[in-house]
Short mmCIF file of C-alpha atoms in Angstrom, two decimals:
data_model
loop_
_atom_site.label_atom_id
_atom_site.label_comp_id
_atom_site.label_asym_id
_atom_site.label_seq_id
_atom_site.Cartn_x
_atom_site.Cartn_y
_atom_site.Cartn_z
CA MET A 1 2.69 -13.68 8.88
CA ALA A 2 1.96 -17.18 10.20
CA ASP A 3 -0.86 -15.63 12.19
CA CYS A 4 -3.35 -15.57 9.29
CA ASN A 5 -5.14 -18.91 9.32
CA ALA A 6 -5.53 -19.39 5.59
CA LEU A 7 -2.46 -20.12 3.47
CA PRO A 8 -3.67 -18.28 0.32
CA LEU A 9 -4.10 -15.19 2.51
CA VAL A 10 -0.56 -15.53 3.86
CA ILE A 11 0.77 -15.77 0.30
CA LEU A 12 -1.25 -12.74 -0.81
CA ALA A 13 -0.10 -10.72 2.19
CA GLU A 14 3.52 -11.62 1.36
CA LYS A 15 3.00 -10.35 -2.21
CA PHE A 16 1.68 -7.04 -0.88
CA ALA A 17 4.55 -6.84 1.61
CA SER A 18 7.04 -7.22 -1.26
CA LEU A 19 5.88 -3.85 -2.65
CA PRO A 20 7.84 -0.77 -1.57
CA GLY A 21 6.52 1.06 1.49
CA ILE A 22 4.11 -1.68 2.55
CA GLY A 23 5.00 -3.41 5.82
CA MET A 24 3.79 -6.79 7.04
CA LYS A 25 0.94 -5.31 9.08
CA SER A 26 -0.42 -3.21 6.18
CA ALA A 27 0.04 -6.16 3.82
CA GLN A 28 -2.10 -8.35 6.07
CA ARG A 29 -4.77 -5.63 6.24
CA LEU A 30 -4.76 -5.35 2.43
CA ALA A 31 -5.08 -9.13 2.07
CA TYR A 32 -8.11 -9.09 4.40
CA HIS A 33 -9.54 -6.22 2.37
CA VAL A 34 -9.27 -8.29 -0.82
CA MET A 35 -11.45 -10.89 0.93
CA SER A 36 -14.17 -8.27 1.32
CA MET A 37 -14.05 -7.25 -2.37
CA ASP A 38 -16.40 -8.99 -4.80
CA GLU A 39 -14.93 -11.61 -7.12
CA GLU A 40 -15.27 -9.41 -10.21
CA SER A 41 -13.23 -6.56 -8.68
CA VAL A 42 -10.49 -8.95 -7.63
CA GLY A 43 -10.40 -10.33 -11.17
CA GLU A 44 -10.12 -6.80 -12.56
CA PHE A 45 -7.26 -6.04 -10.17
CA ALA A 46 -5.39 -9.17 -11.27
CA ASP A 47 -6.03 -8.31 -14.94
CA ALA A 48 -4.77 -4.75 -14.39
CA LEU A 49 -1.49 -6.13 -13.01
CA ILE A 50 -0.95 -8.51 -15.94
CA ASP A 51 -2.13 -5.96 -18.50
CA ALA A 52 0.15 -3.18 -17.25
CA LYS A 53 3.17 -5.47 -17.21
CA LYS A 54 2.42 -6.95 -20.64
CA ASN A 55 1.29 -3.90 -22.58
CA VAL A 56 3.39 -1.09 -21.14
CA HIS A 57 6.91 -0.74 -22.50
CA LEU A 58 9.41 1.99 -23.25
CA CYS A 59 8.66 4.65 -25.85
CA SER A 60 11.11 3.97 -28.67
CA CYS A 61 11.98 7.68 -28.72
CA CYS A 62 12.05 9.11 -25.18
CA GLN A 63 12.16 5.80 -23.18
CA ASN A 64 9.19 6.84 -21.04
CA LEU A 65 6.61 4.16 -20.21
CA THR A 66 3.77 3.92 -22.71
CA GLU A 67 1.38 1.35 -24.16
CA ARG A 68 1.92 2.70 -27.70
CA ASP A 69 5.00 2.49 -29.87
CA ILE A 70 5.67 6.23 -29.54
CA CYS A 71 4.37 7.95 -26.38
CA PRO A 72 1.75 10.75 -26.58
CA VAL A 73 4.34 13.45 -25.82
CA CYS A 74 6.74 12.35 -28.57
CA SER A 75 3.90 11.93 -31.11
CA ASP A 76 2.36 15.34 -30.28
CA ASP A 77 3.20 17.70 -33.18
CA SER A 78 2.67 20.80 -31.02
CA ARG A 79 5.58 19.88 -28.72
CA ASP A 80 8.94 21.49 -29.39
CA LYS A 81 11.24 18.62 -30.40
CA SER A 82 14.34 20.84 -30.25
CA VAL A 83 14.33 20.92 -26.43
CA ILE A 84 14.83 17.69 -24.46
CA CYS A 85 14.35 17.54 -20.71
CA VAL A 86 16.41 14.65 -19.32
CA VAL A 87 14.99 13.00 -16.20
CA GLU A 88 15.77 10.02 -14.00
CA SER A 89 12.41 8.22 -14.09
CA PRO A 90 8.88 8.25 -15.59
CA LYS A 91 7.60 9.76 -12.30
CA ASP A 92 9.61 12.89 -13.10
CA VAL A 93 7.91 13.24 -16.49
CA SER A 94 4.56 13.20 -14.68
CA ALA A 95 5.83 15.91 -12.32
CA PHE A 96 6.85 18.21 -15.21
CA GLU A 97 3.61 17.53 -17.10
CA ARG A 98 1.65 18.63 -14.02
CA THR A 99 3.23 22.09 -14.27
CA ARG A 100 1.51 22.49 -17.72
CA GLU A 101 4.29 24.92 -18.59
CA TYR A 102 6.83 22.77 -20.38
CA ASN A 103 6.34 22.35 -24.11
CA GLY A 104 9.47 20.44 -25.07
CA VAL A 105 9.98 16.68 -25.03
CA TYR A 106 11.62 14.33 -22.51
CA HIS A 107 14.25 11.66 -22.22
CA VAL A 108 14.05 9.14 -19.37
CA LEU A 109 17.40 7.74 -18.23
CA HIS A 110 15.89 5.04 -15.96
CA GLY A 111 18.44 5.61 -13.25
CA LEU A 112 21.33 7.78 -12.14
CA LEU A 113 25.05 7.09 -12.26
CA SER A 114 26.18 5.33 -9.12
CA PRO A 115 29.39 3.38 -9.66
CA MET A 116 29.27 2.11 -6.04
CA ASP A 117 25.99 0.32 -6.85
CA GLY A 118 27.29 -0.87 -10.21
CA ILE A 119 25.23 1.67 -12.18
CA THR A 120 27.66 2.69 -14.90
CA PRO A 121 26.81 4.89 -17.95
CA ASP A 122 25.95 1.85 -20.11
CA ARG A 123 23.13 0.93 -17.67
CA LEU A 124 21.35 4.24 -18.36
CA LYS A 125 19.50 5.24 -21.53
CA LEU A 126 22.37 7.58 -22.50
CA ARG A 127 23.15 5.87 -25.81
CA GLU A 128 19.55 6.51 -26.88
CA LEU A 129 19.88 10.18 -25.84
CA LEU A 130 23.03 10.62 -27.91
CA ALA A 131 21.34 8.95 -30.89
CA ARG A 132 18.41 11.38 -30.61
CA VAL A 133 20.59 14.50 -30.64
CA SER A 134 23.00 13.23 -33.32
CA ASP A 135 20.83 14.43 -36.24
CA GLY A 136 21.31 18.09 -35.25
CA SER A 137 17.61 18.85 -34.67
CA VAL A 138 18.08 19.41 -30.94
CA ASN A 139 19.20 22.82 -29.65
CA GLU A 140 18.98 22.40 -25.90
CA VAL A 141 19.16 19.56 -23.40
CA ILE A 142 17.90 20.40 -19.91
CA MET A 143 19.45 18.15 -17.26
CA ALA A 144 16.58 17.75 -14.80
CA THR A 145 18.04 15.10 -12.51
CA ASN A 146 17.71 15.51 -8.74
CA PRO A 147 20.11 17.85 -6.90
CA THR A 148 21.90 14.91 -5.25
CA VAL A 149 25.43 13.54 -5.64
CA GLU A 150 24.18 10.96 -8.18
CA GLY A 151 21.92 13.45 -9.96
CA ASP A 152 24.70 16.02 -10.27
CA ALA A 153 27.24 13.42 -11.42
CA THR A 154 24.84 12.13 -14.08
CA ALA A 155 24.11 15.67 -15.29
CA MET A 156 27.83 16.47 -15.48
CA TYR A 157 28.62 13.24 -17.32
CA ALA A 158 25.82 13.72 -19.86
CA ALA A 159 26.88 17.34 -20.37
CA SER A 160 30.44 16.23 -21.08
CA LEU A 161 29.13 14.04 -23.91
CA LEU A 162 26.61 16.54 -25.32
CA LYS A 163 28.60 19.79 -25.27
CA PRO A 164 31.20 18.61 -27.85
CA MET A 165 28.23 17.97 -30.19
CA GLY A 166 27.44 21.70 -30.11
CA ILE A 167 24.34 21.37 -27.96
CA THR A 168 23.39 23.84 -25.23
CA VAL A 169 23.19 21.86 -21.98
CA THR A 170 21.35 23.51 -19.07
CA ARG A 171 20.59 22.46 -15.50
CA LEU A 172 17.45 23.14 -13.44
CA ALA A 173 17.69 26.17 -11.16
CA PHE A 174 18.22 25.43 -7.48
CA GLY A 175 17.09 27.90 -4.84
CA LEU A 176 14.40 28.57 -2.29
CA PRO A 177 11.21 26.59 -2.91
CA VAL A 178 8.28 28.89 -3.72
CA GLY A 179 6.26 29.47 -0.55
CA GLY A 180 9.22 28.30 1.53
CA ILE A 181 10.47 30.17 4.56
CA LEU A 182 14.04 31.48 4.44
CA GLU A 183 14.65 30.71 8.10
CA TYR A 184 13.99 26.98 7.56
CA ALA A 185 15.99 26.57 4.35
CA ASP A 186 19.10 24.42 4.66
CA GLU A 187 22.53 26.04 4.13
CA VAL A 188 23.18 24.53 0.70
CA THR A 189 19.79 25.61 -0.67
CA LEU A 190 20.27 29.11 0.73
CA TYR A 191 23.77 29.32 -0.72
CA LYS A 192 22.43 28.19 -4.12
CA ALA A 193 19.63 30.77 -3.90
CA LEU A 194 22.20 33.50 -3.17
CA GLU A 195 24.61 32.34 -5.86
CA ASN A 196 21.87 32.15 -8.52
CA ARG A 197 20.25 35.48 -7.59
CA ASN A 198 18.54 37.35 -10.44
CA CYS A 199 18.17 41.05 -11.31
CA MET A 200 14.75 42.42 -10.41
CA MET B 1 -3.93 10.21 -12.30
CA ALA B 2 -4.02 11.54 -15.84
CA ASP B 3 -0.35 12.33 -15.42
CA CYS B 4 0.89 8.78 -16.11
CA ASN B 5 1.34 8.45 -19.84
CA ALA B 6 0.26 4.84 -20.26
CA LEU B 7 -3.41 3.95 -19.79
CA PRO B 8 -2.80 0.45 -18.36
CA LEU B 9 -0.60 2.10 -15.71
CA VAL B 10 -3.35 4.59 -14.85
CA ILE B 11 -5.82 1.72 -14.45
CA LEU B 12 -3.40 -0.25 -12.27
CA ALA B 13 -2.70 2.80 -10.11
CA GLU B 14 -6.44 3.32 -9.65
CA LYS B 15 -6.80 -0.29 -8.50
CA PHE B 16 -4.05 0.22 -5.92
CA ALA B 17 -5.65 3.51 -4.83
CA SER B 18 -8.94 1.68 -4.20
CA LEU B 19 -7.26 -0.29 -1.41
CA PRO B 20 -7.56 1.13 2.11
CA GLY B 21 -4.72 3.40 3.26
CA ILE B 22 -3.18 3.82 -0.21
CA GLY B 23 -3.43 7.32 -1.66
CA MET B 24 -3.07 8.32 -5.31
CA LYS B 25 0.63 9.16 -4.96
CA SER B 26 1.53 5.81 -3.35
CA ALA B 27 -0.70 3.99 -5.86
CA GLN B 28 1.22 5.57 -8.74
CA ARG B 29 4.53 4.60 -7.11
CA LEU B 30 3.31 1.01 -6.70
CA ALA B 31 2.18 0.87 -10.34
CA TYR B 32 5.64 2.03 -11.44
CA HIS B 33 7.17 -0.60 -9.15
CA VAL B 34 5.12 -3.32 -10.87
CA MET B 35 6.77 -2.22 -14.14
CA SER B 36 10.16 -2.99 -12.63
CA MET B 37 9.14 -6.48 -11.50
CA ASP B 38 9.75 -9.43 -13.83
CA GLU B 39 6.77 -10.87 -15.67
CA GLU B 40 6.74 -14.06 -13.60
CA SER B 41 6.46 -12.18 -10.29
CA VAL B 42 3.62 -10.06 -11.63
CA GLY B 43 1.83 -13.23 -12.73
CA GLU B 44 2.31 -14.75 -9.27
CA PHE B 45 0.90 -11.60 -7.67
CA ALA B 46 -2.18 -11.75 -9.91
CA ASP B 47 -2.61 -15.47 -9.16
CA ALA B 48 -2.31 -14.82 -5.42
CA LEU B 49 -5.16 -12.30 -5.63
CA ILE B 50 -7.46 -14.67 -7.54
CA ASP B 51 -6.45 -17.68 -5.47
CA ALA B 52 -7.08 -15.98 -2.12
CA LYS B 53 -10.49 -14.71 -3.23
CA LYS B 54 -11.52 -18.06 -4.72
CA ASN B 55 -10.21 -20.53 -2.15
CA VAL B 56 -10.59 -18.69 1.13
CA HIS B 57 -14.03 -18.78 2.72
CA LEU B 58 -15.57 -18.82 6.17
CA CYS B 59 -14.95 -21.73 8.55
CA SER B 60 -18.32 -23.45 8.87
CA CYS B 61 -17.85 -23.49 12.64
CA CYS B 62 -16.19 -20.26 13.84
CA GLN B 63 -16.69 -18.08 10.70
CA ASN B 64 -12.99 -17.21 10.55
CA LEU B 65 -11.33 -17.11 7.11
CA THR B 66 -9.82 -20.42 6.04
CA GLU B 67 -9.08 -22.40 2.89
CA ARG B 68 -10.36 -25.62 4.53
CA ASP B 69 -13.91 -26.56 5.47
CA ILE B 70 -13.12 -26.31 9.20
CA CYS B 71 -10.30 -23.95 10.22
CA PRO B 72 -7.14 -25.26 11.98
CA VAL B 73 -8.24 -23.85 15.35
CA CYS B 74 -11.67 -25.50 15.27
CA SER B 75 -10.22 -28.81 14.04
CA ASP B 76 -7.47 -28.85 16.70
CA ASP B 77 -8.44 -31.45 19.34
CA SER B 78 -6.17 -29.87 21.95
CA ARG B 79 -8.22 -26.63 21.97
CA ASP B 80 -10.86 -26.21 24.66
CA LYS B 81 -14.19 -26.11 22.80
CA SER B 82 -16.09 -25.07 25.94
CA VAL B 83 -14.70 -21.51 25.81
CA ILE B 84 -15.52 -19.27 22.84
CA CYS B 85 -13.82 -15.90 22.34
CA VAL B 86 -16.11 -13.67 20.27
CA VAL B 87 -14.30 -11.13 18.07
CA GLU B 88 -15.21 -8.58 15.43
CA SER B 89 -12.91 -9.73 12.60
CA PRO B 90 -10.34 -12.33 11.51
CA LYS B 91 -7.57 -9.81 12.35
CA ASP B 92 -8.55 -10.10 16.01
CA VAL B 93 -8.16 -13.89 15.92
CA SER B 94 -4.61 -13.34 14.66
CA ALA B 95 -3.97 -10.92 17.54
CA PHE B 96 -5.12 -13.44 20.17
CA GLU B 97 -3.17 -16.27 18.54
CA ARG B 98 -0.02 -14.17 18.77
CA THR B 99 -0.34 -14.12 22.56
CA ARG B 100 0.08 -17.95 22.51
CA GLU B 101 -1.84 -17.99 25.81
CA TYR B 102 -5.41 -18.62 24.72
CA ASN B 103 -6.43 -22.25 24.34
CA GLY B 104 -10.16 -21.90 23.64
CA VAL B 105 -11.82 -21.41 20.27
CA TYR B 106 -13.16 -18.30 18.49
CA HIS B 107 -16.24 -16.92 16.85
CA VAL B 108 -15.90 -14.14 14.29
CA LEU B 109 -18.91 -11.80 14.06
CA HIS B 110 -17.67 -10.02 10.88
CA GLY B 111 -18.76 -6.63 12.15
CA LEU B 112 -20.17 -4.77 15.13
CA LEU B 113 -23.69 -3.54 15.73
CA SER B 114 -24.17 -0.07 14.29
CA PRO B 115 -27.84 0.69 13.59
CA MET B 116 -26.88 4.12 12.17
CA ASP B 117 -24.89 2.35 9.41
CA GLY B 118 -27.61 -0.23 8.91
CA ILE B 119 -25.66 -2.98 10.69
CA THR B 120 -28.39 -4.76 12.60
CA PRO B 121 -27.97 -8.06 14.53
CA ASP B 122 -29.00 -10.16 11.51
CA ARG B 123 -25.99 -8.77 9.57
CA LEU B 124 -23.57 -10.29 12.10
CA LYS B 125 -22.73 -13.98 12.57
CA LEU B 126 -24.78 -14.05 15.79
CA ARG B 127 -27.21 -16.75 14.65
CA GLU B 128 -24.22 -19.03 14.05
CA LEU B 129 -22.92 -18.24 17.56
CA LEU B 130 -26.26 -19.11 19.15
CA ALA B 131 -26.39 -22.35 17.15
CA ARG B 132 -22.91 -23.29 18.43
CA VAL B 133 -23.79 -22.81 22.09
CA SER B 134 -27.25 -24.37 21.86
CA ASP B 135 -26.01 -27.95 22.42
CA GLY B 136 -24.86 -27.13 25.97
CA SER B 137 -21.17 -27.93 25.37
CA VAL B 138 -20.07 -24.31 25.88
CA ASN B 139 -19.47 -22.97 29.40
CA GLU B 140 -18.08 -19.52 28.75
CA VAL B 141 -18.31 -16.92 26.01
CA ILE B 142 -15.70 -14.15 26.20
CA MET B 143 -16.88 -10.96 24.48
CA ALA B 144 -13.63 -9.64 23.00
CA THR B 145 -14.98 -6.78 20.90
CA ASN B 146 -13.24 -3.41 21.00
CA PRO B 147 -13.91 -1.04 23.91
CA THR B 148 -15.87 1.36 21.66
CA VAL B 149 -19.54 2.30 21.58
CA GLU B 150 -20.22 -0.30 18.86
CA GLY B 151 -18.04 -2.93 20.53
CA ASP B 152 -19.72 -2.45 23.90
CA ALA B 153 -23.21 -2.44 22.39
CA THR B 154 -22.47 -5.66 20.48
CA ALA B 155 -21.08 -7.31 23.63
CA MET B 156 -24.14 -6.24 25.66
CA TYR B 157 -26.54 -7.45 22.97
CA ALA B 158 -24.83 -10.83 22.60
CA ALA B 159 -24.74 -11.22 26.39
CA SER B 160 -28.48 -10.56 26.59
CA LEU B 161 -29.04 -13.50 24.22
CA LEU B 162 -26.50 -15.87 25.79
CA LYS B 163 -27.14 -15.40 29.51
CA PRO B 164 -30.71 -16.81 29.41
CA MET B 165 -29.17 -19.98 27.92
CA GLY B 166 -27.22 -20.46 31.16
CA ILE B 167 -23.84 -19.50 29.69
CA THR B 168 -21.23 -17.48 31.58
CA VAL B 169 -20.55 -14.35 29.48
CA THR B 170 -17.37 -12.40 30.26
CA ARG B 171 -15.79 -9.25 28.83
CA LEU B 172 -12.11 -8.47 28.30
CA ALA B 173 -10.48 -6.48 31.12
CA PHE B 174 -9.92 -2.79 30.41
CA GLY B 175 -7.19 -0.90 32.21
CA LEU B 176 -3.69 0.50 31.81
CA PRO B 177 -1.79 -1.06 28.90
CA VAL B 178 1.25 -3.01 30.12
CA GLY B 179 4.32 -0.81 29.82
CA GLY B 180 2.08 2.28 29.62
CA ILE B 181 2.71 5.41 31.63
CA LEU B 182 -0.01 6.44 34.07
CA GLU B 183 0.49 10.13 33.34
CA TYR B 184 -0.37 9.67 29.67
CA ALA B 185 -3.41 7.40 30.10
CA ASP B 186 -6.75 8.96 29.12
CA GLU B 187 -9.37 9.52 31.83
CA VAL B 188 -11.66 6.66 30.82
CA THR B 189 -8.83 4.12 30.76
CA LEU B 190 -7.57 5.34 34.14
CA TYR B 191 -11.06 5.18 35.60
CA LYS B 192 -11.47 1.63 34.28
CA ALA B 193 -8.09 0.67 35.75
CA LEU B 194 -9.17 2.04 39.13
CA GLU B 195 -12.59 0.43 39.00
CA ASN B 196 -11.22 -2.97 38.03
CA ARG B 197 -8.37 -2.92 40.58
CA ASN B 198 -7.24 -6.30 41.92
CA CYS B 199 -6.02 -7.47 45.33
CA MET B 200 -2.26 -7.92 45.46
#
């Protein structure tokens, strides 16, 4: 990055490059773009960074990111509080909300079990999940973690804690993606689609 | 973007999405990443934005971006001030500096002529270029704008102003890129390579 002439630009480019998915070349381009923005817009960008970091925290109920004490989903009386969809990250909540079909609530684990990377059960928001279901108001917990080794392990582990409490634990269905082409599906997906076949 | 729950996050994601080459999906991912950074790092990022915008301005000589009054290239006594390489943007200066072969100085136009987009000669730093060469200390001006319609037009226009002042105006060589494969070169490049052939 020593090929920008101005030091503040080098520093800014390095900040951009520290973000995921932004390489040195893009970071430099972004830094140059900031130069072409007016001072007010740059100030607003800086304020947005500080503001998001300062005012956004975890919902005290579902652990999703929110600027309120309780997030809009948890405080919405029309949502069915007896069904909890457990996801890895806030991004996944957004994905489910986009479907406009799910009317239950969520619980964000903020990670998946991965003992190799030192992510043990106490690093996830599992304690908070168990506390939520302990009052008996929850009938079903949907484990909506990714269909990966870590996602499956986390779902299995959570299920092993929840089932003894008399709660129905379900897992997302895995099969052919809608609009997908059978010929291009990988073996595991196709096997899952066959195994989980439904009556017509 | 209405699918992030927290408003400050939505605002931050929109700021990221306003940068070139960052779509809504990436912007949302970046906003979530900022949440995972510690407060100090976020503060440093915000400061870097403000600092770059406030302290970086145009070199009073070559119009490149710098935090000093005169940029390091212009204030370097070992550089040959009689040769000026004229480029479109500060990025191009970085590209030439990376070659470590050029020992002259630069002039940044901050754009290319494009009458259709309202970019007329007075919008470029051409006046400043003419002022630099008017004292007779400059022997050669290298027009290093891109080989595009706008780049060529800008080079031709600048040459028409500089030549009457008795200055040698040159243009970058166009031909096969080094390491390129003849078979894959486009017709114009191949024609240029043929036309500009050199004695061996």
